[in-house]
Amino acid sequence: MNSSIEKEIESLRQKILDHDYRYYILAQPTISDGEYDRLMHRLQELEKHHPELAAPDSPTQRVGGRVTKEFPTVTHAVPMLSLSNTYSEEEVRDFDRRVHDTLGAAPFHYICELKFDGIAISLRYEDRIFVQGATRGDGIQGDDITQNLKTIRSIPLRIRPVRSAPRTLEVRGEAFMKRADFQRMNEERQLAGEKTFVNPRNSAAGTLKLQDSKLVASRPLNFVSYFLRSDDMELTGQFENLKLLHSLGFPTSEHSQTCRSIEEVIAYWQKWEQQRDELPYDIDGIVVKVNSLRQQELLGAVAKSPRWAVAFKFASRQAETPLKAIRLQVGRLGTITPVAELEPVFLGGSTVSRATLHNEEYIRELDIRIHDIVIVEKGGDVIPKVSGVNKEKRRAGAKIFRFPDTCPECHSKIFRFEGEANYYCENSDCPAQVKGRIGHFASRGAMDIEGLGEAVIDQFVQDGLMKNCADLYDLHDRRENILSLEGWGEKSVQNLFTAIEESKTRPFSRVVYGLGIRHIGTSIAQLLVDNFITIEQLIAATETDLQSLQGIGPQIAESVVRFFADQHNIRIVHRLKAAGVQLLEKKKHVRPSQQFSNKNFVLTGTLSSMTRDEARQRIESQGGKVVSSVSKNTDFVVVGADAGSKFEKAKTLGIPLLDEQKFLNMLQNES
Ligand code: IVH
């Protein structure tokens, strides 16, 4: 065995684990993502060539790989109890009274924590190494999901070597998904025609149950710890345990708090009831724990829950209410979305009278019928949705909803794309689509035209003043018509014209977004104009050109090409151009740098850290140029693996050669 390789491997592992800790636990990274990737890459390479040096706690294990058929069962060393729930001040005061009664005159205090709405898991460490992770299961036995848990970056694979730290221990906590990550993931799944998850909690639960840990690695799971058990040292209290967990490298919540009276507990609950939406993840209450472990022992447990802790839950954001009708809404892309008309119900701070039902399949799967008593749910920042039915309360008259076969707005045929759940109206002149497209063009993220709201668009479309977004820029010819409409006067017309005029200064990316091409959000629009800097270039782009950009897959590429293949859209683009709308990217982000500026680069062979296209972009972004063949005018040749004749030619001409590392250093120095 080569001991210098062994040393390098161990040093890389230690470094990476250390950077994980800085990034995930301290939130203070000290190296760039690129440098981190390079360390990981090097470690992967070494482990590949020296399989005998593989180790279960190597950070390379985070990528997953092993596919299991069934999870083995694990018996918990100490049962994983659950908490009894309280919902009111009165109930929580009862809990406090019981604690006082048992502990007598002895002083004590509580630790209040957030109640994370995720999945409880247990992690076992032996000799500082993560050896087994399990679900709670029935509290006595759970599933061994070690491989899946290894992919969660905030779960340490090794305990940090702090002085007098326990080496063998069990940590419990919650695996969860942040709301933003959940939403992003769901959007991607929808685009890919896959089933979406109902909420972050279900999403975390579904992910942990996957048998393919590679898939788990691709999902954005997090972990927070709140329990520690070890025979290696004397533990004293929950607060001390949380501190110790943090120093051992486990993520803990920064919002845990010592409370010296039940009044303070109630104040903590009130604070988080109000501020819960500001957290990036869901919580469904707080957990109140007697701090001292000795006192916890004195209090003991009843049945399945301890008497030293209680959950103090928030009022539910779920409610039951009758479903009066199902209305169909037609969007700008022709999507027909069923919307539930509800008997108004007070939910999470506001009255809800409408909620989305997503699509026909969703209604069928949940077996939702008109006049049913449905369950409405409201999350932190999502629109209300119907999440279920109370079937026990189903009335005899409840009617199954039949999706029509024509558009509810224009009565044209409706259709479905293969593998998609949504129905679409096929008529692009459908008034609902027309209004939706103009509304999108005028919206804040696009051309941001003040005063052109839904009602005005309805009025203008109805009166035949406009059919598409290009018509907006001809409205000045219809001044008299507008003035004759109800609610319009000289001043309001002038304001609208000024706002329309002003929209001509919006950057190209906003226009591209405003065109309303399917699947093109603001960030993809930006990516497009960064690479195709005029509308002509974008129109001419083929699916292959588009797909060569990182972040653009076949679906988006096809959608862009299809949009510009439609002559109707091309005519609109020409009219926008004639009106003076920005159809080219003015500032190309070039940051000229000494080593790159006006230099000719040739790329040959394969780079391991980036694609050829990325390399080209990075060279160009610093003012360099990439040319295809080597000549005496070439300044540098970047040589990747398996380089061919260009490499030979560069050597004969004596052109400076850059291997991947040198090239990366050069980029690094400049950025
Ligand atoms: S302590 C005996 N602390 O709530 C103590 N649990 O109903 C049990 N939970 O299964 C756990 N946040 O999934 C504890 N800060 C927290 C928690 C928490 C969420 C969950 C956990 C547990 C359930 C108990």
XYZ file of C-alpha atoms and ligand atoms in Angstrom:
695
model
C 0.000 0.000 0.000
C 1.264 3.415 -0.871
C 1.357 5.340 2.378
C 1.711 8.774 0.764
C -1.518 8.114 -1.170
C -3.129 6.943 2.032
C -2.056 10.146 3.723
C -3.340 12.294 0.895
C -6.688 10.523 0.956
C -7.059 11.002 4.690
C -6.010 14.616 4.473
C -8.549 15.263 1.688
C -11.310 13.590 3.688
C -10.506 15.627 6.737
C -10.380 18.837 4.706
C -13.708 18.172 2.993
C -15.456 17.212 6.222
C -14.048 20.346 7.758
C -15.379 22.479 4.916
C -18.764 20.736 5.220
C -18.784 21.768 8.872
C -17.865 25.352 8.045
C -20.489 25.512 5.328
C -23.437 23.625 6.828
C -23.018 24.138 10.542
C -21.195 27.419 10.955
C -22.511 28.951 7.712
C -19.032 30.424 7.229
C -17.402 28.798 4.230
C -13.744 29.569 3.734
C -13.274 28.245 0.188
C -15.143 28.696 -3.083
C -17.502 26.049 -4.456
C -14.992 25.465 -7.245
C -12.170 24.713 -4.847
C -14.428 22.418 -2.854
C -15.410 20.538 -6.003
C -11.773 20.128 -6.891
C -10.926 18.571 -3.524
C -13.872 16.206 -3.881
C -12.914 15.356 -7.414
C -9.354 14.534 -6.437
C -10.575 12.330 -3.595
C -12.958 10.489 -5.921
C -10.140 9.867 -8.361
C -7.819 8.502 -5.677
C -10.516 6.281 -4.193
C -11.349 4.959 -7.645
C -7.756 3.888 -8.202
C -7.333 2.594 -4.666
C -10.562 0.815 -3.804
C -8.770 -0.887 -0.922
C -8.670 2.492 0.822
C -12.447 3.067 0.700
C -14.091 4.062 3.982
C -17.704 4.341 5.126
C -17.152 7.842 6.490
C -15.551 9.237 3.342
C -17.360 12.335 2.040
C -17.539 10.611 -1.355
C -20.258 8.435 0.209
C -22.561 11.448 0.061
C -23.335 10.916 -3.599
C -25.196 7.710 -2.838
C -25.132 4.726 -5.093
C -26.233 1.562 -3.450
C -29.751 0.474 -4.367
C -31.529 -1.546 -1.686
C -34.600 -3.743 -2.032
C -35.981 -3.359 1.408
C -34.715 -1.578 4.500
C -33.446 -3.812 7.317
C -35.240 -3.337 10.650
C -33.458 -1.646 13.543
C -34.487 -1.936 17.176
C -33.896 1.355 18.997
C -31.636 1.022 22.038
C -34.010 3.350 23.887
C -37.549 3.731 22.499
C -38.191 6.879 20.492
C -41.111 8.365 22.377
C -43.526 10.873 20.954
C -44.827 14.001 22.633
C -48.264 14.678 23.967
C -49.835 17.673 22.301
C -51.352 20.790 23.829
C -53.196 23.460 21.898
C -54.014 26.133 24.464
C -52.471 28.160 27.241
C -54.698 26.330 29.658
C -53.398 22.920 28.649
C -49.796 24.042 28.790
C -50.368 25.515 32.270
C -51.775 22.119 33.314
C -48.545 20.532 32.135
C -46.528 23.071 34.136
C -48.621 22.337 37.239
C -47.977 18.616 36.939
C -44.236 19.239 36.651
C -44.317 21.457 39.753
C -46.304 18.839 41.637
C -43.720 16.143 40.943
C -40.589 18.218 41.437
C -41.906 19.917 44.580
C -39.910 22.903 45.746
C -36.851 22.065 43.658
C -35.966 24.837 41.201
C -36.055 23.947 37.517
C -36.276 25.592 34.148
C -37.492 24.752 30.674
C -35.840 24.714 27.293
C -38.194 25.769 24.526
C -37.467 24.587 21.008
C -39.189 24.854 17.676
C -41.215 21.840 16.653
C -39.830 21.055 13.223
C -42.357 19.620 10.835
C -40.245 16.846 9.384
C -39.374 13.227 10.010
C -37.767 12.033 13.252
C -34.555 10.080 12.763
C -31.902 8.526 14.941
C -28.159 8.484 14.154
C -25.676 6.170 15.826
C -21.930 6.957 16.044
C -19.311 4.473 17.132
C -15.769 5.537 17.738
C -16.685 8.938 16.251
C -17.907 7.449 12.958
C -21.513 7.503 11.708
C -22.475 3.832 11.573
C -26.249 3.625 11.428
C -29.255 5.836 10.827
C -32.874 4.868 11.290
C -36.429 6.144 11.101
C -38.574 6.299 14.201
C -40.968 3.636 12.892
C -43.310 2.617 15.706
C -40.910 4.026 18.293
C -39.517 0.590 19.158
C -38.322 -0.489 15.718
C -37.576 1.569 12.632
C -36.023 1.199 9.190
C -32.269 1.252 8.647
C -31.835 4.114 6.167
C -28.108 4.687 6.726
C -27.229 5.027 3.029
C -29.943 7.606 2.459
C -28.940 9.638 5.500
C -25.287 9.715 4.455
C -26.286 11.862 1.493
C -27.543 14.659 3.766
C -24.687 17.125 3.917
C -25.579 18.551 7.291
C -25.310 15.116 8.920
C -21.666 14.713 9.965
C -20.056 11.466 8.874
C -17.515 11.899 11.655
C -17.777 13.641 14.971
C -15.427 16.570 15.394
C -12.447 15.674 17.584
C -13.118 18.104 20.426
C -11.523 17.441 23.791
C -13.365 15.107 26.206
C -16.000 14.487 23.539
C -17.947 11.248 23.700
C -16.953 8.799 20.966
C -20.002 6.574 20.968
C -23.385 8.187 21.016
C -26.873 8.458 19.585
C -28.219 11.680 18.152
C -31.856 12.239 17.294
C -33.380 15.000 15.318
C -35.509 15.901 12.373
C -34.878 15.470 8.653
C -36.743 18.162 6.729
C -36.891 20.158 3.534
C -36.825 23.941 3.326
C -39.897 25.468 1.717
C -37.968 27.125 -1.119
C -36.100 23.904 -1.922
C -39.372 22.008 -1.859
C -41.000 24.454 -4.225
C -38.077 24.428 -6.635
C -38.029 20.649 -6.623
C -41.757 20.451 -7.259
C -41.503 22.881 -10.172
C -38.779 20.747 -11.708
C -40.854 17.614 -11.189
C -43.853 19.213 -12.814
C -41.749 20.227 -15.817
C -40.479 16.686 -16.090
C -44.052 15.347 -15.942
C -43.456 13.687 -12.569
C -45.847 13.650 -9.645
C -45.478 16.585 -7.265
C -45.430 16.388 -3.469
C -48.126 17.968 -1.333
C -45.862 19.688 1.211
C -42.242 19.744 2.418
C -42.942 17.160 5.111
C -44.378 14.569 2.709
C -41.569 15.328 0.370
C -38.963 14.601 3.062
C -40.810 11.431 4.096
C -41.098 10.209 0.502
C -37.437 10.916 -0.139
C -36.190 9.008 2.906
C -38.202 5.978 1.788
C -36.454 5.781 -1.592
C -34.450 2.645 -2.172
C -31.968 4.391 -4.462
C -29.662 6.585 -2.404
C -28.405 8.355 -5.558
C -31.877 9.781 -5.968
C -31.902 10.809 -2.324
C -28.600 12.621 -2.888
C -30.253 14.730 -5.587
C -32.993 15.919 -3.224
C -32.464 18.897 -0.925
C -32.790 17.363 2.553
C -31.637 18.993 5.781
C -31.145 17.888 9.345
C -31.416 19.483 12.762
C -30.515 17.702 16.005
C -32.337 18.008 19.355
C -31.399 14.933 21.378
C -28.169 13.298 22.551
C -27.520 10.082 24.430
C -24.126 8.675 25.378
C -22.674 6.432 28.045
C -19.223 7.906 27.505
C -19.741 10.961 29.662
C -21.957 12.484 32.285
C -24.653 14.575 30.600
C -26.513 17.134 32.668
C -29.214 18.957 30.768
C -30.901 19.603 27.433
C -29.339 23.045 27.057
C -25.862 21.644 27.685
C -26.593 18.788 25.271
C -27.569 21.206 22.511
C -24.336 23.108 23.040
C -22.337 19.895 22.992
C -24.137 18.708 19.831
C -23.196 21.943 18.116
C -19.541 21.647 19.087
C -19.455 18.024 17.891
C -20.481 19.249 14.457
C -24.233 18.664 14.487
C -26.657 21.305 13.276
C -28.785 22.695 16.102
C -31.417 25.397 16.022
C -30.369 28.898 16.956
C -33.877 29.573 18.228
C -33.860 27.319 21.302
C -34.334 29.290 24.475
C -34.230 28.864 28.244
C -37.539 29.786 29.894
C -37.751 30.280 33.647
C -41.533 30.310 33.958
C -44.582 29.134 32.086
C -45.258 32.789 31.190
C -41.977 32.871 29.308
C -42.929 29.633 27.571
C -46.219 31.159 26.439
C -44.425 34.286 25.197
C -42.018 32.086 23.182
C -44.994 30.266 21.665
C -46.718 33.560 20.773
C -43.575 34.923 19.185
C -43.161 31.903 16.915
C -46.846 31.643 16.097
C -46.420 35.123 14.615
C -43.023 34.660 13.028
C -43.271 31.126 11.700
C -43.571 32.240 8.081
C -40.258 34.066 8.309
C -38.449 30.785 8.903
C -37.250 29.003 5.755
C -38.844 25.732 6.927
C -42.202 24.641 8.367
C -42.807 24.324 12.090
C -46.082 23.219 13.638
C -45.559 24.385 17.200
C -42.970 24.510 19.943
C -41.586 21.807 22.233
C -41.228 22.527 25.941
C -38.684 20.400 27.816
C -37.610 20.332 31.453
C -33.897 21.065 31.162
C -32.245 18.922 33.829
C -31.765 15.291 32.805
C -31.968 14.222 36.440
C -35.338 15.930 36.769
C -36.430 14.399 33.457
C -35.713 11.013 34.987
C -37.702 11.852 38.087
C -40.669 12.849 35.959
C -40.487 9.688 33.838
C -42.895 8.759 31.098
C -46.466 7.596 30.652
C -47.389 5.191 27.879
C -45.632 6.568 24.811
C -44.731 10.089 25.875
C -42.497 11.635 28.492
C -43.890 13.698 31.371
C -40.976 16.108 31.176
C -41.834 17.470 27.750
C -44.867 18.585 25.801
C -45.622 19.893 22.318
C -47.502 23.214 22.279
C -48.960 23.285 18.794
C -50.064 26.186 16.629
C -53.642 26.456 15.477
C -54.048 24.368 12.406
C -53.848 25.846 8.971
C -56.184 23.167 7.807
C -59.920 23.569 7.869
C -62.976 21.774 6.623
C -65.524 23.576 4.517
C -68.149 22.742 1.882
C -67.096 22.771 -1.743
C -69.789 24.795 -3.520
C -68.613 24.409 -7.095
C -65.625 23.761 -9.329
C -64.773 26.552 -11.733
C -62.326 26.240 -14.595
C -59.728 28.918 -15.075
C -57.923 29.335 -18.404
C -54.351 30.625 -18.164
C -52.208 32.498 -20.675
C -50.730 29.284 -22.021
C -54.165 27.759 -22.348
C -53.786 25.648 -19.208
C -57.170 24.817 -17.758
C -56.974 24.725 -13.976
C -59.872 23.631 -11.804
C -60.466 25.976 -8.891
C -62.595 25.119 -5.857
C -65.266 27.650 -4.894
C -65.559 27.247 -1.157
C -67.881 28.300 1.610
C -65.599 31.029 3.063
C -63.528 29.759 5.975
C -61.044 31.499 8.283
C -57.631 29.953 7.934
C -54.175 30.990 9.110
C -55.106 34.651 9.490
C -57.349 35.249 6.468
C -60.584 34.162 4.864
C -60.267 31.633 2.099
C -63.022 31.200 -0.470
C -61.057 29.702 -3.354
C -58.392 27.041 -3.550
C -56.600 25.269 -6.349
C -57.447 21.712 -7.316
C -54.459 21.435 -9.702
C -55.910 19.206 -12.430
C -58.437 16.524 -13.292
C -56.222 13.706 -12.053
C -55.808 15.344 -8.668
C -59.589 15.583 -8.282
C -60.013 11.977 -9.312
C -57.250 10.670 -7.080
C -58.577 12.396 -3.982
C -62.128 11.554 -5.082
C -63.333 15.117 -4.566
C -67.004 15.670 -5.370
C -69.072 18.827 -5.579
C -70.843 19.542 -2.254
C -68.281 17.431 -0.386
C -66.808 18.690 2.855
C -63.212 19.255 1.800
C -59.994 19.894 3.702
C -58.330 23.179 2.778
C -54.709 23.803 3.599
C -52.606 26.903 3.637
C -48.859 26.764 3.845
C -46.381 29.516 4.655
C -46.225 31.144 1.288
C -48.277 28.994 -1.026
C -51.761 29.527 -2.343
C -54.477 27.602 -0.549
C -55.230 24.172 -1.865
C -57.759 21.448 -1.303
C -55.769 18.623 0.217
C -58.448 16.050 0.927
C -62.052 15.133 1.590
C -63.842 14.194 4.759
C -65.604 11.179 3.329
C -67.513 10.465 6.525
C -69.388 13.684 5.959
C -70.174 12.957 2.309
C -73.773 13.758 1.494
C -76.023 11.790 -0.803
C -76.146 14.640 -3.312
C -72.370 14.926 -3.762
C -71.681 15.013 -7.493
C -68.694 13.614 -9.361
C -67.047 16.385 -11.373
C -66.772 15.796 -15.100
C -64.112 17.655 -16.979
C -65.628 19.163 -20.133
C -64.181 18.474 -23.576
C -64.328 22.069 -24.717
C -62.774 25.243 -23.339
C -65.079 26.918 -20.787
C -64.154 30.344 -22.209
C -64.222 29.946 -25.996
C -65.630 26.421 -26.480
C -62.741 25.278 -28.647
C -61.434 21.737 -28.290
C -59.172 20.962 -25.354
C -56.227 18.550 -25.365
C -53.414 17.117 -23.256
C -49.681 16.857 -23.944
C -48.443 13.315 -23.573
C -47.445 12.514 -20.021
C -48.921 15.722 -18.636
C -51.874 16.026 -16.320
C -53.069 19.426 -17.527
C -55.636 20.111 -20.219
C -55.072 22.963 -22.657
C -57.381 25.055 -24.799
C -56.156 24.700 -28.392
C -57.338 28.117 -29.525
C -54.590 30.677 -29.076
C -57.156 33.444 -29.802
C -59.201 32.319 -26.802
C -60.015 35.583 -24.970
C -58.819 34.155 -21.659
C -55.430 33.301 -23.188
C -55.183 36.655 -24.955
C -55.858 38.535 -21.731
C -53.487 36.283 -19.814
C -50.647 36.852 -22.293
C -51.037 40.619 -22.261
C -51.276 40.570 -18.474
C -48.054 38.582 -18.274
C -46.276 40.947 -20.680
C -47.343 43.953 -18.596
C -46.605 42.283 -15.230
C -44.035 43.469 -12.750
C -41.362 40.883 -13.582
C -41.699 41.644 -17.304
C -42.447 45.104 -18.816
C -43.882 46.449 -15.554
C -46.542 48.716 -17.072
C -48.274 50.557 -14.294
C -52.011 50.994 -14.658
C -52.415 48.060 -17.028
C -54.081 45.688 -14.613
C -56.518 42.846 -15.147
C -59.630 45.054 -15.343
C -58.151 47.417 -17.954
C -56.911 44.513 -20.066
C -60.372 42.889 -19.885
C -61.955 46.133 -21.024
C -59.507 46.753 -23.899
C -59.661 43.195 -25.181
C -63.438 43.109 -24.966
C -63.680 46.353 -26.923
C -61.316 45.116 -29.574
C -58.562 47.639 -28.773
C -55.929 44.960 -28.533
C -55.308 41.315 -29.264
C -51.647 40.989 -28.368
C -48.797 42.743 -26.619
C -47.590 44.521 -29.766
C -50.984 46.295 -29.979
C -50.057 48.088 -26.763
C -47.583 50.248 -28.630
C -50.250 51.296 -31.159
C -52.756 52.319 -28.523
C -51.889 55.982 -28.983
C -53.748 55.815 -32.316
C -56.861 54.772 -30.397
C -56.863 57.662 -27.973
C -60.416 58.709 -28.848
C -61.739 55.163 -28.490
C -60.213 54.853 -25.044
C -61.568 58.229 -23.965
C -65.046 57.074 -24.922
C -64.783 54.073 -22.586
C -66.204 54.176 -19.106
C -63.809 55.378 -16.440
C -61.253 57.008 -18.731
C -60.272 60.685 -18.907
C -57.447 62.760 -20.401
C -55.267 62.308 -17.368
C -55.614 58.562 -16.949
C -55.069 58.002 -20.670
C -51.930 60.124 -20.556
C -50.606 58.236 -17.539
C -51.140 54.939 -19.292
C -49.365 56.136 -22.437
C -46.430 57.363 -20.380
C -46.177 53.995 -18.633
C -46.274 52.179 -21.974
C -43.595 54.480 -23.386
C -41.426 53.893 -20.366
C -41.642 50.123 -20.806
C -39.517 50.479 -23.951
C -36.491 50.924 -21.714
C -36.873 47.517 -20.034
C -33.885 45.274 -20.704
C -33.980 42.547 -23.333
C -34.232 39.747 -20.760
C -37.512 41.184 -19.428
C -38.909 41.302 -22.953
C -37.943 37.678 -23.554
C -39.621 36.711 -20.290
C -42.642 38.870 -21.181
C -43.180 37.098 -24.498
C -44.590 34.264 -22.411
C -42.718 31.344 -23.942
C -43.698 28.139 -22.168
C -41.174 27.095 -19.480
C -39.239 30.373 -19.678
C -39.041 32.046 -16.282
C -36.941 35.070 -15.422
C -33.690 33.216 -14.829
C -33.866 31.192 -18.050
C -34.701 34.408 -19.928
C -31.532 35.957 -18.501
C -29.503 32.905 -19.480
C -30.861 33.125 -23.021
C -29.990 36.779 -23.558
C -26.553 36.268 -22.010
C -25.841 33.796 -24.772
C -27.947 35.022 -27.685
C -27.499 38.718 -27.447
C -29.946 39.801 -30.152
C -33.470 38.639 -30.903
C -32.272 37.537 -34.360
C -29.723 35.215 -32.739
C -32.341 33.843 -30.420
C -34.784 33.249 -33.262
C -32.079 31.461 -35.239
C -31.011 29.222 -32.334
C -31.541 25.506 -32.901
C -32.474 23.004 -30.222
C -28.851 21.829 -30.176
C -27.555 25.390 -29.693
C -29.968 25.915 -26.845
C -29.249 22.618 -25.170
C -25.539 23.303 -25.117
C -26.259 25.813 -22.336
C -26.118 24.543 -18.799
C -29.626 24.694 -17.362
C -31.470 24.190 -20.627
C -32.869 20.756 -21.303
C -34.792 19.356 -24.264
C -38.143 20.655 -23.029
C -37.088 24.287 -22.794
C -35.119 24.105 -26.043
C -38.109 22.681 -27.872
C -40.407 25.297 -26.422
C -38.195 28.193 -27.585
C -37.837 26.784 -31.096
C -41.559 26.081 -31.341
C -42.398 29.625 -30.226
C -40.288 31.282 -32.912
C -41.416 28.831 -35.579
C -44.863 30.400 -35.288
C -45.121 33.260 -37.814
C -47.705 34.980 -35.674
C -45.096 35.342 -32.911
C -42.469 36.529 -35.386
C -44.838 39.269 -36.568
C -45.327 40.377 -32.966
C -41.565 40.480 -32.440
C -41.127 42.639 -35.569
C -43.791 45.054 -34.401
C -42.171 45.289 -30.947
C -38.875 46.056 -32.626
C -40.429 48.734 -34.810
C -41.982 50.271 -31.699
C -38.541 50.592 -30.097
C -38.668 47.827 -27.479
C -35.218 46.541 -26.403
C -34.431 43.437 -28.420
C -30.729 43.161 -27.828
C -28.605 42.739 -24.759
C -26.710 45.971 -24.228
C -24.280 45.064 -21.535
C -22.535 41.839 -22.272
C -20.858 40.999 -18.999
C -17.275 41.251 -20.074
C -14.756 41.947 -17.373
C -11.541 42.387 -19.292
C -8.568 41.045 -17.427
C -4.912 41.269 -18.189
C -4.179 37.647 -18.870
C -7.284 37.120 -20.988
C -7.963 40.406 -22.689
C -7.795 40.072 -26.497
C -6.031 36.734 -26.209
C -6.860 33.830 -28.501
C -7.500 30.495 -26.816
C -7.834 27.062 -28.356
C -9.521 24.286 -26.368
C -8.526 20.685 -26.945
C -9.330 17.451 -25.095
C -11.779 17.033 -22.228
C -11.657 19.035 -19.026
C -12.849 17.268 -15.913
C -14.147 20.306 -14.049
C -16.242 21.953 -16.751
C -17.743 21.444 -20.169
C -16.168 23.013 -23.213
C -18.999 25.466 -23.403
C -18.453 26.594 -19.835
C -14.751 27.011 -20.522
C -15.597 29.164 -23.540
C -17.996 31.268 -21.510
C -15.470 31.810 -18.749
C -12.755 32.843 -21.192
C -15.109 35.203 -22.985
C -16.418 36.664 -19.760
C -12.892 37.833 -19.020
C -12.348 39.317 -22.435
C -10.623 36.423 -24.203
C -11.633 34.718 -27.429
C -11.927 31.051 -28.276
C -10.869 30.043 -31.768
C -11.156 26.627 -33.279
C -7.749 25.951 -34.778
C -4.169 26.482 -33.689
C -2.063 28.992 -35.607
C 0.808 31.289 -34.785
C -1.775 33.839 -33.660
C -2.944 31.531 -30.878
C -1.928 32.755 -27.431
C -2.811 29.732 -25.314
C -3.884 26.145 -25.868
C -5.885 24.609 -23.017
C -5.084 20.900 -22.994
C -7.567 18.470 -21.427
C -7.522 14.683 -21.316
C -7.131 12.773 -24.608
C -6.036 15.838 -26.550
C -5.318 15.206 -30.212
C -3.751 16.942 -33.209
C -4.236 20.503 -31.935
C -2.011 19.629 -29.014
C 0.678 18.320 -31.378
C 0.442 21.398 -33.566
C 0.693 23.732 -30.555
C 3.859 21.946 -29.472
C 5.454 22.320 -32.906
C 4.540 26.018 -33.047
C 5.745 26.555 -29.481
C 2.426 27.985 -28.270
C 2.103 28.178 -24.457
C 0.189 25.176 -23.126
C -2.158 25.223 -20.150
C -3.109 21.994 -18.438
C -6.401 21.969 -16.565
C -4.900 22.999 -13.233
C -2.961 25.902 -14.760
C -6.053 27.028 -16.636
C -8.115 26.912 -13.445
C -5.469 28.868 -11.566
C -5.473 31.492 -14.267
C -9.267 31.807 -14.069
C -9.083 31.894 -10.298
C -6.486 34.639 -10.255
C -8.602 36.805 -12.413
C -12.033 36.360 -10.888
S -38.193 15.814 21.279
C -39.421 12.426 23.895
N -37.844 18.074 19.969
O -42.099 15.769 17.287
C -38.957 13.546 23.053
N -39.239 16.427 18.985
O -44.313 14.028 18.750
C -39.325 13.385 21.659
N -40.155 17.072 16.821
O -41.239 12.422 16.813
C -38.784 14.279 20.695
N -39.206 19.040 16.710
O -40.439 14.132 15.079
C -38.438 16.867 19.975
N -37.443 20.123 18.940
C -38.021 18.917 18.938
C -38.845 18.483 17.874
C -39.450 17.218 17.945
C -39.997 18.168 16.086
C -41.025 15.931 16.417
C -40.309 14.601 16.394
C -41.076 13.709 17.301
C -42.388 14.400 17.413
C -42.958 14.122 18.785
